[in-house]
Tab-separated table of C-alpha atoms and ligand atoms in Angstrom:
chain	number	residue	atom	x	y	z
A	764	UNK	CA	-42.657	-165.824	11.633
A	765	UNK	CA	-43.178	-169.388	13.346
A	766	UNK	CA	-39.642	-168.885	14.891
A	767	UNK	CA	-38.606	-165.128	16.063
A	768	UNK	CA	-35.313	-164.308	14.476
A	769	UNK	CA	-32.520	-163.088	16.795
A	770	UNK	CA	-30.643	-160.046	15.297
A	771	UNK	CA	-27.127	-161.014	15.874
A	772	UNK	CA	-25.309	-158.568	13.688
A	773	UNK	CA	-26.029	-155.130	12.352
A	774	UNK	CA	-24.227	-152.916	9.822
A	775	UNK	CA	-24.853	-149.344	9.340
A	776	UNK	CA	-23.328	-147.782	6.286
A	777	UNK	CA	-23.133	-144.532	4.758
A	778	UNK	CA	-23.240	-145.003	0.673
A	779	UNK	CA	-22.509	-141.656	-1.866
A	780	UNK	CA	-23.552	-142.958	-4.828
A	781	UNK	CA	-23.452	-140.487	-8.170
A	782	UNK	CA	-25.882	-139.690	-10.009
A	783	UNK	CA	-25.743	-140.203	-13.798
A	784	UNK	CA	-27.479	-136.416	-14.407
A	785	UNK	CA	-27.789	-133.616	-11.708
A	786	UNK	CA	-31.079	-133.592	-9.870
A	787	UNK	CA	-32.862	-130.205	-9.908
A	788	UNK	CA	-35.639	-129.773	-8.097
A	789	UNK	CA	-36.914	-125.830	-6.560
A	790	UNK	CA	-35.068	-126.556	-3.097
A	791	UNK	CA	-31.644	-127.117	-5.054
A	792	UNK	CA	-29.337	-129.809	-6.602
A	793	UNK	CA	-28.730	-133.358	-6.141
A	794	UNK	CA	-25.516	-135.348	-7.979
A	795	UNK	CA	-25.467	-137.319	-5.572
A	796	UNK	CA	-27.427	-140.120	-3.681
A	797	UNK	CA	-25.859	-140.300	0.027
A	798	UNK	CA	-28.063	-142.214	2.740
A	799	UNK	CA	-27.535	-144.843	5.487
A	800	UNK	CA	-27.666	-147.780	5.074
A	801	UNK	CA	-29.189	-150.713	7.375
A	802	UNK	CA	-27.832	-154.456	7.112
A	803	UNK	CA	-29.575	-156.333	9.671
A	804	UNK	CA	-28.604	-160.156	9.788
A	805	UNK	CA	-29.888	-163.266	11.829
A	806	UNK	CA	-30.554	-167.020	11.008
A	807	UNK	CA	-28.353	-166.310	8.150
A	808	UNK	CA	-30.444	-163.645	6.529
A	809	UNK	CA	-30.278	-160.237	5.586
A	810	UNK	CA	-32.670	-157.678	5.740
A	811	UNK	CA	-31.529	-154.430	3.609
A	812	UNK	CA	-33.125	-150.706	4.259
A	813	UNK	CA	-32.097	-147.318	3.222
A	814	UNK	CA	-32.514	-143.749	4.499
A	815	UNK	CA	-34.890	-141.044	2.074
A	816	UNK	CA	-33.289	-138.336	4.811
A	817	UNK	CA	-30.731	-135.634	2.899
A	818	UNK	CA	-27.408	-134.580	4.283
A	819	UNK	CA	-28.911	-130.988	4.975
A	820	UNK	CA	-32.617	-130.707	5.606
A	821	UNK	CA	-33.912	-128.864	2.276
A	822	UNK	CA	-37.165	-131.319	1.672
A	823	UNK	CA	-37.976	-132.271	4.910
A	824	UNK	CA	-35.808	-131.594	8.327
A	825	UNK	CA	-34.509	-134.961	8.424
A	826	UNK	CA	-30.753	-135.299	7.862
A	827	UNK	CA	-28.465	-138.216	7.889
A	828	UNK	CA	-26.200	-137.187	10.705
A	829	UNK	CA	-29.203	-137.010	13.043
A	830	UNK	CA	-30.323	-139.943	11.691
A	831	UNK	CA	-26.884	-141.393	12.491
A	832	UNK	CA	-27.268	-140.269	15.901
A	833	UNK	CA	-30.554	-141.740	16.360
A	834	UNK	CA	-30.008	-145.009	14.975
A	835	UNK	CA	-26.201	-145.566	16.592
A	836	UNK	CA	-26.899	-143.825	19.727
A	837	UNK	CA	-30.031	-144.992	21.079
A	838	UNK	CA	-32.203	-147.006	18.292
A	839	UNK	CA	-29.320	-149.997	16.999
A	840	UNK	CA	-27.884	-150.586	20.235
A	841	UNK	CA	-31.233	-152.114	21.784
A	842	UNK	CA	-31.957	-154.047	18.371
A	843	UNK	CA	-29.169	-155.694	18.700
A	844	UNK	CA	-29.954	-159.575	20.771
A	845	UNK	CA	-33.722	-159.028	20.461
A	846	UNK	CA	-35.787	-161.783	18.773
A	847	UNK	CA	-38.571	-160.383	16.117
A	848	UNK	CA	-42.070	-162.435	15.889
A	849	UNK	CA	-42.925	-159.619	14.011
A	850	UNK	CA	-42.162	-156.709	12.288
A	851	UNK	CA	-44.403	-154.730	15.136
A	852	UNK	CA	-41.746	-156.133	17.963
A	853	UNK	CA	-39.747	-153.290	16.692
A	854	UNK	CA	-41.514	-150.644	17.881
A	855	UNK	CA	-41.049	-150.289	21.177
A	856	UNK	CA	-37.390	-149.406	20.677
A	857	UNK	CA	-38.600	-146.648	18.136
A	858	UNK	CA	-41.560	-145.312	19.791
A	859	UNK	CA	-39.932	-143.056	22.237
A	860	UNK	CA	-38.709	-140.966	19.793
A	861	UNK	CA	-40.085	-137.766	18.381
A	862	UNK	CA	-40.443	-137.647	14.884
A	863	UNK	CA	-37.639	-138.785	12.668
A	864	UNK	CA	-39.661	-140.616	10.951
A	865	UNK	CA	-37.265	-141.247	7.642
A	866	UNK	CA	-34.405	-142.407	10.731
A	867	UNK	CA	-37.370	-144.836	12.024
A	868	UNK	CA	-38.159	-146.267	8.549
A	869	UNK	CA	-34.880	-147.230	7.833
A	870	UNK	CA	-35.119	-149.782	10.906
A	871	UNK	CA	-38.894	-150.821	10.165
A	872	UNK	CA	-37.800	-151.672	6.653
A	873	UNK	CA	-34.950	-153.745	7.198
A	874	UNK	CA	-37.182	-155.703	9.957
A	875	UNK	CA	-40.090	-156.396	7.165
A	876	UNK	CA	-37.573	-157.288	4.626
A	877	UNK	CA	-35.834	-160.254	6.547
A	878	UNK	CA	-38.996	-160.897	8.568
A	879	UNK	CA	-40.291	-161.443	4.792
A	880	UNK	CA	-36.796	-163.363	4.036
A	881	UNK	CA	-37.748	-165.926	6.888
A	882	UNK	CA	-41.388	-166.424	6.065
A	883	UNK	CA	-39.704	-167.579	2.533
A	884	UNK	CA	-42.306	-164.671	1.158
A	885	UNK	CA	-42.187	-161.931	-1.146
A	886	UNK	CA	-42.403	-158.960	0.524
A	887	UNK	CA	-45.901	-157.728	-1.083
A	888	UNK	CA	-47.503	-160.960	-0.103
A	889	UNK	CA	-47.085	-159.728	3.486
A	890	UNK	CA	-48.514	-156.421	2.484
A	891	UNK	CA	-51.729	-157.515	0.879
A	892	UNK	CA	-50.034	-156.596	-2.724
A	893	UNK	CA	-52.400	-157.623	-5.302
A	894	UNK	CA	-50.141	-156.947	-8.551
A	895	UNK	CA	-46.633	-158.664	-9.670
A	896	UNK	CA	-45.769	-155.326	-11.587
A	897	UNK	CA	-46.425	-151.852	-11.256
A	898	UNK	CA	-47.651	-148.589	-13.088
A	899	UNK	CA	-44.730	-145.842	-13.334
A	900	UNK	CA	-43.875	-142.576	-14.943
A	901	UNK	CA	-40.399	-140.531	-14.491
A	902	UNK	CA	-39.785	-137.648	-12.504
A	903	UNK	CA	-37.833	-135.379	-14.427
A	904	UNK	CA	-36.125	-132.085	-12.879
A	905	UNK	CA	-36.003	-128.502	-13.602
A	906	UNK	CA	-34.230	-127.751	-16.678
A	907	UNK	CA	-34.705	-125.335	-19.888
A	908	UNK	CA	-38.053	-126.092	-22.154
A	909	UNK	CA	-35.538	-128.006	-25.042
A	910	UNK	CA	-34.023	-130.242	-22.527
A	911	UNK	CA	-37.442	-130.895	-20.508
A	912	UNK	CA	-39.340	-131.924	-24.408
A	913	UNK	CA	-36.038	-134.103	-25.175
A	914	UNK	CA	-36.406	-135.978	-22.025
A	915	UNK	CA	-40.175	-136.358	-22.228
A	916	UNK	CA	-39.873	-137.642	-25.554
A	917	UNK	CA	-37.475	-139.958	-24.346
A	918	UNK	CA	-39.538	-141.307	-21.632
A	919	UNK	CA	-42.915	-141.638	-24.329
A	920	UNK	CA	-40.544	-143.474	-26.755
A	921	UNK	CA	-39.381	-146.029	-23.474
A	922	UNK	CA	-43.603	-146.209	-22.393
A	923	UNK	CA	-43.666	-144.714	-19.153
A	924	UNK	CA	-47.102	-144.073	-18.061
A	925	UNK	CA	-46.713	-140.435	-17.114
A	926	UNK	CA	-44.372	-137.281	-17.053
A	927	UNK	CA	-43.811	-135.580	-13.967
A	928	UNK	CA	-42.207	-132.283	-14.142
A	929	UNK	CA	-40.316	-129.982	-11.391
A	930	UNK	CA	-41.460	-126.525	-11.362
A	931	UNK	CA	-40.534	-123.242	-9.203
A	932	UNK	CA	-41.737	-119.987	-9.139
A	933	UNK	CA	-41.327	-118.461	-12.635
A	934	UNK	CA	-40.572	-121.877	-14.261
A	935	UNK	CA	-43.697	-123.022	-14.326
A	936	UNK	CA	-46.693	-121.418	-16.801
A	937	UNK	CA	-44.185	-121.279	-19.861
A	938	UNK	CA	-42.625	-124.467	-19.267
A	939	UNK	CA	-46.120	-126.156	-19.770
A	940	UNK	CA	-47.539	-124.230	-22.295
A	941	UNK	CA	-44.275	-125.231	-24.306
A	942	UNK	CA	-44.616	-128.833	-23.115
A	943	UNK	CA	-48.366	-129.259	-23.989
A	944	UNK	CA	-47.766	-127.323	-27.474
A	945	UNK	CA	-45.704	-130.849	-28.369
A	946	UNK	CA	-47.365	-133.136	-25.916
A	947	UNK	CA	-51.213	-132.738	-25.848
A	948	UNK	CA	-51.872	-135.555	-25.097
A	949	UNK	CA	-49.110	-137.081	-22.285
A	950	UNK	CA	-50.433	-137.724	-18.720
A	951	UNK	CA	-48.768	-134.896	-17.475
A	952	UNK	CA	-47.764	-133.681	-13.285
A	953	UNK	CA	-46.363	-131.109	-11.500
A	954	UNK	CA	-44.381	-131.032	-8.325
A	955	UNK	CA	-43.338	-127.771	-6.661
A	956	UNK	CA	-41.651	-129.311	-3.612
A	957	UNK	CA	-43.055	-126.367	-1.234
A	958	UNK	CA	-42.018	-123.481	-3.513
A	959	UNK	CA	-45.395	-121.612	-3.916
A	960	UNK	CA	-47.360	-119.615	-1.455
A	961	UNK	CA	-51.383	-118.507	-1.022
A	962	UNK	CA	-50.097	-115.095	-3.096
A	963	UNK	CA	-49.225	-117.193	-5.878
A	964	UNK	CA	-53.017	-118.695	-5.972
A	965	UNK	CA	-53.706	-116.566	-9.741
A	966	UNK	CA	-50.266	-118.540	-11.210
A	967	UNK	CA	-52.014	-122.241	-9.696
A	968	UNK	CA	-55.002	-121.230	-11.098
A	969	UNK	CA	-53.813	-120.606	-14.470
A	970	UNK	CA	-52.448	-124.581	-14.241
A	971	UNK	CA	-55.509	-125.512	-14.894
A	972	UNK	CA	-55.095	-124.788	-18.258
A	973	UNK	CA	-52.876	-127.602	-18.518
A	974	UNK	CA	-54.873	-130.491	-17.910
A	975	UNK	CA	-52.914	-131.226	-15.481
A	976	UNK	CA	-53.337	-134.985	-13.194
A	977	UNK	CA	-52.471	-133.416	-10.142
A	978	UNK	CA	-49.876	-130.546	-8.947
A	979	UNK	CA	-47.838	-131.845	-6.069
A	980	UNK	CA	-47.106	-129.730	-2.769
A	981	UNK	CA	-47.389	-126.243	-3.513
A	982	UNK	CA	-47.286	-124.794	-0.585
A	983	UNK	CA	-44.706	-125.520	2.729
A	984	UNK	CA	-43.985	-128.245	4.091
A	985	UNK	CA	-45.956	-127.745	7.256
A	986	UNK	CA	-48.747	-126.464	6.149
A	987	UNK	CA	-51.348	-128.584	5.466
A	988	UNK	CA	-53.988	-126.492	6.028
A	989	UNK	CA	-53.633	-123.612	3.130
A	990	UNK	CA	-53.800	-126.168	0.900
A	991	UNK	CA	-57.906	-126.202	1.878
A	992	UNK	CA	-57.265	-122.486	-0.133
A	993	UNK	CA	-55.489	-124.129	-3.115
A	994	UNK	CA	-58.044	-126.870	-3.991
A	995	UNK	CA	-60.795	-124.897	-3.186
A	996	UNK	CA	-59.136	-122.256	-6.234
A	997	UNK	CA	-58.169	-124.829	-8.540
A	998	UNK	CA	-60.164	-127.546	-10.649
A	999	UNK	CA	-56.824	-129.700	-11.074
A	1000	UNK	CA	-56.199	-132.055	-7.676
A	1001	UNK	CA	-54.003	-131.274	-5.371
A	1002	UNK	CA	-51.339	-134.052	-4.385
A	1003	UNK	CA	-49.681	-133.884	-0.719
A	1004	UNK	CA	-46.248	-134.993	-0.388
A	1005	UNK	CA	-43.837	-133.812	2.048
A	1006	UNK	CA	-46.439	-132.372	4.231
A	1007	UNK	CA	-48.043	-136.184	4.854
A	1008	UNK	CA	-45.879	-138.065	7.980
A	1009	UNK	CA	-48.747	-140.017	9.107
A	1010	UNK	CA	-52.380	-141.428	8.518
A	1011	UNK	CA	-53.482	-138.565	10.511
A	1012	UNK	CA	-52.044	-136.050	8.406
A	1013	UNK	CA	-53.722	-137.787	5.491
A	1014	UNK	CA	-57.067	-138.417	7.324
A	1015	UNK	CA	-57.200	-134.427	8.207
A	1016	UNK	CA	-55.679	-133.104	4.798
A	1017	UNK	CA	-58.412	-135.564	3.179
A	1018	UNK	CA	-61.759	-134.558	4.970
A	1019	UNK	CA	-60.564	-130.643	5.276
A	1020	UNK	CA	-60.013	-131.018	1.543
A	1021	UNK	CA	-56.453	-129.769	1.425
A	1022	UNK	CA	-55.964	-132.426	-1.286
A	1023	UNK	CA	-57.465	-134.815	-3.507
A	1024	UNK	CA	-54.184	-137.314	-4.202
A	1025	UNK	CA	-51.645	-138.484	-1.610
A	1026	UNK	CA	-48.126	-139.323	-2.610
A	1027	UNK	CA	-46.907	-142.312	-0.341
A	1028	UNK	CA	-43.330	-142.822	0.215
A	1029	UNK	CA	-42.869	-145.803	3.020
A	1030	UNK	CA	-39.316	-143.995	3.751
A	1031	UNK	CA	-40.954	-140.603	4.474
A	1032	UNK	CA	-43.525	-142.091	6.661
A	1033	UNK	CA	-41.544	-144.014	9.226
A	1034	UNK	CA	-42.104	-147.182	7.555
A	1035	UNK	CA	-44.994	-149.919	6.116
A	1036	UNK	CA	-47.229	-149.308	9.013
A	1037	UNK	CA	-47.932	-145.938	8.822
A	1038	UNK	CA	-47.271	-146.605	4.049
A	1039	UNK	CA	-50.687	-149.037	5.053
A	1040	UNK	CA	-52.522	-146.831	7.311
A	1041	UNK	CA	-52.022	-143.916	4.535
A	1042	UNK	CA	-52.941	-146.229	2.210
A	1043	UNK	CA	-56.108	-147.731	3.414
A	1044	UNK	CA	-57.238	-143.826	4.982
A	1045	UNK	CA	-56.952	-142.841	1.599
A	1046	UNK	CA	-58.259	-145.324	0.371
A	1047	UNK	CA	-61.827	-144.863	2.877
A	1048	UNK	CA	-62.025	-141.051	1.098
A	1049	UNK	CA	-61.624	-142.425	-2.520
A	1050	UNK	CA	-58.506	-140.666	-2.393
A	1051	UNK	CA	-55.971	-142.473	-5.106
A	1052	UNK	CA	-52.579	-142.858	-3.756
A	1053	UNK	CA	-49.264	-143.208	-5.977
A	1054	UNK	CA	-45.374	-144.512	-4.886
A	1055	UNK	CA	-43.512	-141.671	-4.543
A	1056	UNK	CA	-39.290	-141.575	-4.729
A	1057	UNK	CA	-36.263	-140.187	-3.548
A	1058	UNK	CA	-33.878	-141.389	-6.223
A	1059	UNK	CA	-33.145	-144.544	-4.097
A	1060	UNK	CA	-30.897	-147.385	-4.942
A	1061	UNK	CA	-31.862	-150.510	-5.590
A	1062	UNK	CA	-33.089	-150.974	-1.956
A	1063	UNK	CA	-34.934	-148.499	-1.968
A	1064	UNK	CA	-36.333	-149.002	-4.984
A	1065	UNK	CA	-37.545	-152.688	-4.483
A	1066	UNK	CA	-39.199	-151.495	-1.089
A	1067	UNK	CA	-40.926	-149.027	-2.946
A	1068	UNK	CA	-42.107	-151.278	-5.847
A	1069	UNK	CA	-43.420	-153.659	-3.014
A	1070	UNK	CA	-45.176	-151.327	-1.445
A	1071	UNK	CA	-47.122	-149.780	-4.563
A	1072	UNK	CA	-48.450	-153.344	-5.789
A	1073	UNK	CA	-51.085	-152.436	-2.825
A	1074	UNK	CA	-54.630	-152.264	-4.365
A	1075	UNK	CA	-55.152	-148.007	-4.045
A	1076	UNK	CA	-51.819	-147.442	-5.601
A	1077	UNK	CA	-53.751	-146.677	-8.555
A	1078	UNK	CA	-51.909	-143.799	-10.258
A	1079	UNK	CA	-48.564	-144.539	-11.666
A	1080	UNK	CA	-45.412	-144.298	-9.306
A	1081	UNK	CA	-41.936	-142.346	-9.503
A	1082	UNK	CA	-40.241	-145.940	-9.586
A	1083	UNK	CA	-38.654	-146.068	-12.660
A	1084	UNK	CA	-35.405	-147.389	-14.147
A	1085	UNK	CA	-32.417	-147.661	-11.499
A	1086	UNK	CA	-30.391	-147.591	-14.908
A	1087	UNK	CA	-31.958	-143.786	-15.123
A	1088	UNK	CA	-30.133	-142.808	-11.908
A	1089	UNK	CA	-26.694	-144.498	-11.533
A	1090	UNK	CA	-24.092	-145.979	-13.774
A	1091	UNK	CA	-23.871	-149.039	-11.031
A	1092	UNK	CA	-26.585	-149.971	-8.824
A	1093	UNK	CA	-25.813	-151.495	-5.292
A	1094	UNK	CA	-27.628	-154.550	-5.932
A	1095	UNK	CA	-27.717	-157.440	-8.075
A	1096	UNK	CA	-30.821	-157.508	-10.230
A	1097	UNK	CA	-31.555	-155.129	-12.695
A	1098	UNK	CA	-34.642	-152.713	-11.758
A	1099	UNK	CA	-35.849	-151.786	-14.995
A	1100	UNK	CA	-39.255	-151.197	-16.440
A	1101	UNK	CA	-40.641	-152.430	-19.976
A	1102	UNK	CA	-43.771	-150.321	-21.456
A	1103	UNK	CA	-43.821	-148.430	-17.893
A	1104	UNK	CA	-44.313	-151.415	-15.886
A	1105	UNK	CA	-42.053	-152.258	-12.813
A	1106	UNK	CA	-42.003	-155.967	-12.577
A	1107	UNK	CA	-42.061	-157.269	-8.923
A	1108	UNK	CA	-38.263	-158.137	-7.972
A	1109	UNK	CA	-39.046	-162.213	-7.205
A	1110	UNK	CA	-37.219	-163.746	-4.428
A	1111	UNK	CA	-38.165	-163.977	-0.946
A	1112	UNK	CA	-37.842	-160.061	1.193
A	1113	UNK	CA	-37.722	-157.049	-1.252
A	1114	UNK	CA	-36.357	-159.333	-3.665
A	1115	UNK	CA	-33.015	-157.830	-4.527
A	1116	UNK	CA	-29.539	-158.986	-3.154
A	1117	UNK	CA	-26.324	-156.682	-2.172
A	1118	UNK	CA	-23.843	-156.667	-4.813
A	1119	UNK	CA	-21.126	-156.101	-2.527
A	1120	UNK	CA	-18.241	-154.914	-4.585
A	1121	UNK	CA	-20.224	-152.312	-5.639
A	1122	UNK	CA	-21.185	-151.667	-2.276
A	1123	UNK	CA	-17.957	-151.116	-0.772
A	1124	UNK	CA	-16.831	-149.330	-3.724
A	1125	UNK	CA	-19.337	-146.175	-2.850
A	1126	UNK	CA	-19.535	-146.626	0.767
A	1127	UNK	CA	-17.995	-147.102	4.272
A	1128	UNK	CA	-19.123	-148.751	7.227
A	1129	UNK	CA	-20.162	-146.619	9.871
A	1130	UNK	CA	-20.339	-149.083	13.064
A	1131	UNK	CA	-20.810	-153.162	13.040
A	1132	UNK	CA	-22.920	-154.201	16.252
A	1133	UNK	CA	-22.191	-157.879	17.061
A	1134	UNK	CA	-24.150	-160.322	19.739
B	2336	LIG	O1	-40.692	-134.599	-4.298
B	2336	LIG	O2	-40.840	-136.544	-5.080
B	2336	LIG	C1	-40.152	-135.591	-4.721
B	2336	LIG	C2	-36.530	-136.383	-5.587
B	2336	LIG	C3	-35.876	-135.806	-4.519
B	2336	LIG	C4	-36.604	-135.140	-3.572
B	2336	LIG	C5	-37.990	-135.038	-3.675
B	2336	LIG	C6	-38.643	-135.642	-4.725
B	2336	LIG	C7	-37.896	-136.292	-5.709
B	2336	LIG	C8	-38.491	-136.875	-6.911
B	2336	LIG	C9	-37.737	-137.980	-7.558
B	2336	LIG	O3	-39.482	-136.451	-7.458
B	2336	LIG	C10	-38.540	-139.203	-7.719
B	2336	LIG	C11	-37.655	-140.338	-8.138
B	2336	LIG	O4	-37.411	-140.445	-9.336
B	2336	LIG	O5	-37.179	-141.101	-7.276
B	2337	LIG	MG1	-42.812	-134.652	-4.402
């Protein structure tokens, strides 16, 4: 930025946005997307973030009341007047804080996005993004073998570039015999979201069968460390998800060989710093990383598809079609992929503008900050 921007306004929204088709995944069911959302405005800008935190803590122990209570009580407040030179300056009002790293991100991400917005730059420039589109498969959720082979065949017939399937504890070994019996071929994933534990090592081992990519986050969410048990049984990578928060997580499950894959989402992580220093750790083990997602909107969604055109997001991403998820997106521009590639939202920032009567139709403004 040659000129800091002074935040003089800031809008914090809560958004319930349906789903199109319930989300199933082993820790329950989703049919709807709620989050926070952060509007953060100066020199006539915008810069858009949302919240990857649920209302009750079932994949990580973020919620969005405590992240409501973070950002209104203490975090927003102090923004509010400052003048950014860059996207760092934030920090100091976020540092103090333990954890809440999905609360933190929100802020971070708006910052980058009309930081970005000022510089007159995409977004991925200012990352180092080497790509204008991106590699992506679906993520589809737990649901009877029929279903799960209709929806796979849907997603071959629209070219995405791999499957990824939800499993829990005895959905799992028949589910992918039945899937590989029609699909021998597909580039195929699991993701257990934490269900599994070391006394379920025979059932991982027998995923090898499967020819599997990678199988994401057996074990709890803490636990980093019995994963070393779970790789070390198993031929087929192991992928961390929830149980990476920072490059330190990543550097330690890396060298103690809990995993082989990370999963980067920049909303789990407390925002692009610690997405980069994931990222390029990763990236010093010859560890491939891939965009992960949390159903966003189209916020969401273009910060993620920024993100990912980084050089050692080599493995395709959970970014695909916003039409999958919702009937009406809260943004402008479509976000939809051709042959499994994500095209690059153009435009200055994460590229996609607020459609604001669909905004206001699925949300309500929370608290307005004005200087
Ligand atoms: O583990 O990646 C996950 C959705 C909700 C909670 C956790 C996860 C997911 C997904 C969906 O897999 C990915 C997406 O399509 O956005
Ligand atoms: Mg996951």
């Amino acid at each position: 930025m040659t000129q800091p921007i002074k935040i003089d306004h800031i809008e914090l929204r809560m958004v319930h946005l349906p789903l199109l088709t319930p989300f199933v995944i082993s820790t329950g069911t989703m049919t709807h997307k709620t989050f926070p959302l952060l509007i953060l405005r100066g020199d006539g800008l915008e810069g858009v973030a949302e919240g990857v935190m649920d209302p009750l803590p079932d994949y990580l122990e973020e919620t969005t009341a405590g992240a409501l209570d973070l950002l209104r009580g203490a975090v927003l407040p102090k923004l509010l007047g400052q003048r950014l030179s860059a996207p760092t300056d934030v920090d100091p009002l976020l540092a103090p804080w333990c954890g809440n790293r999905m609360a933190k991100a929100v802020v971070e991400m708006a910052v980058w996005d009309l930081w970005a917005r000022s510089l007159n730059q995409p977004l991925c420039h200012l990352l180092g993004g080497a790509r204008d589109q991106i590699e992506v498969g679906v993520s589809l959720g737990i649901a009877p073998l029929d279903v799960t082979l209709d929806r796979i065949a849907e997603a071959q017939d629209q070219g995405y570039r791999r499957i990824k399937l939800k499993i829990k504890q005895g959905h799992d070994l028949a589910l992918l015999a039945g899937v590989r019996d029609r699909f021998a071929d597909i580039k195929l994933t699991v993701d257990a979201n934490t269900d599994y534990t070391l006394s379920d090592l025979p059932v991982l081992r027998a995923m090898d069968a499967f020819d599997l990519d990678y199988i994401e986050q057996p074990l709890a969410f803490d636990d980093i460390f019995d994963h070393v048990q779970v790789q070390a049984a198993v031929t087929t990578a192991i992928c961390l998800d929830e149980s990476i928060r920072t490059a330190k997580d990543a550097r330690i499950a890396l060298q103690m060989g809990a995993a082989r894959v990370i999963n980067i989402k920049v909303g789990r992580v407390g925002g692009y710093a610690e997405a980069r220093a994931i990222h390029d750790v990763s990236a010093a083990f010859s560890a491939p990383v891939w965009c992960g997602g949390m159903l966003e909107s189209g916020v969401g969604r273009a910060h993620n598809i920024h993100l990912a055109t980084m050089p050692n997001f080599t493995k395709p991403g959970d970014t695909s079609s916003a039409s999958r998820y919702f009937a009406r997106d809260i943004v402008n521009e479509p976000l939809e992929a051709t042959n499994g590639l994500m095209p690059m939202p153009r435009g200055p920032g994460i590229g996609v503008t607020l459609d604001y009567a669909a905004l206001d139709a699925v949300s309500e403004v929370v608290e307005v900050w004005t200087a």
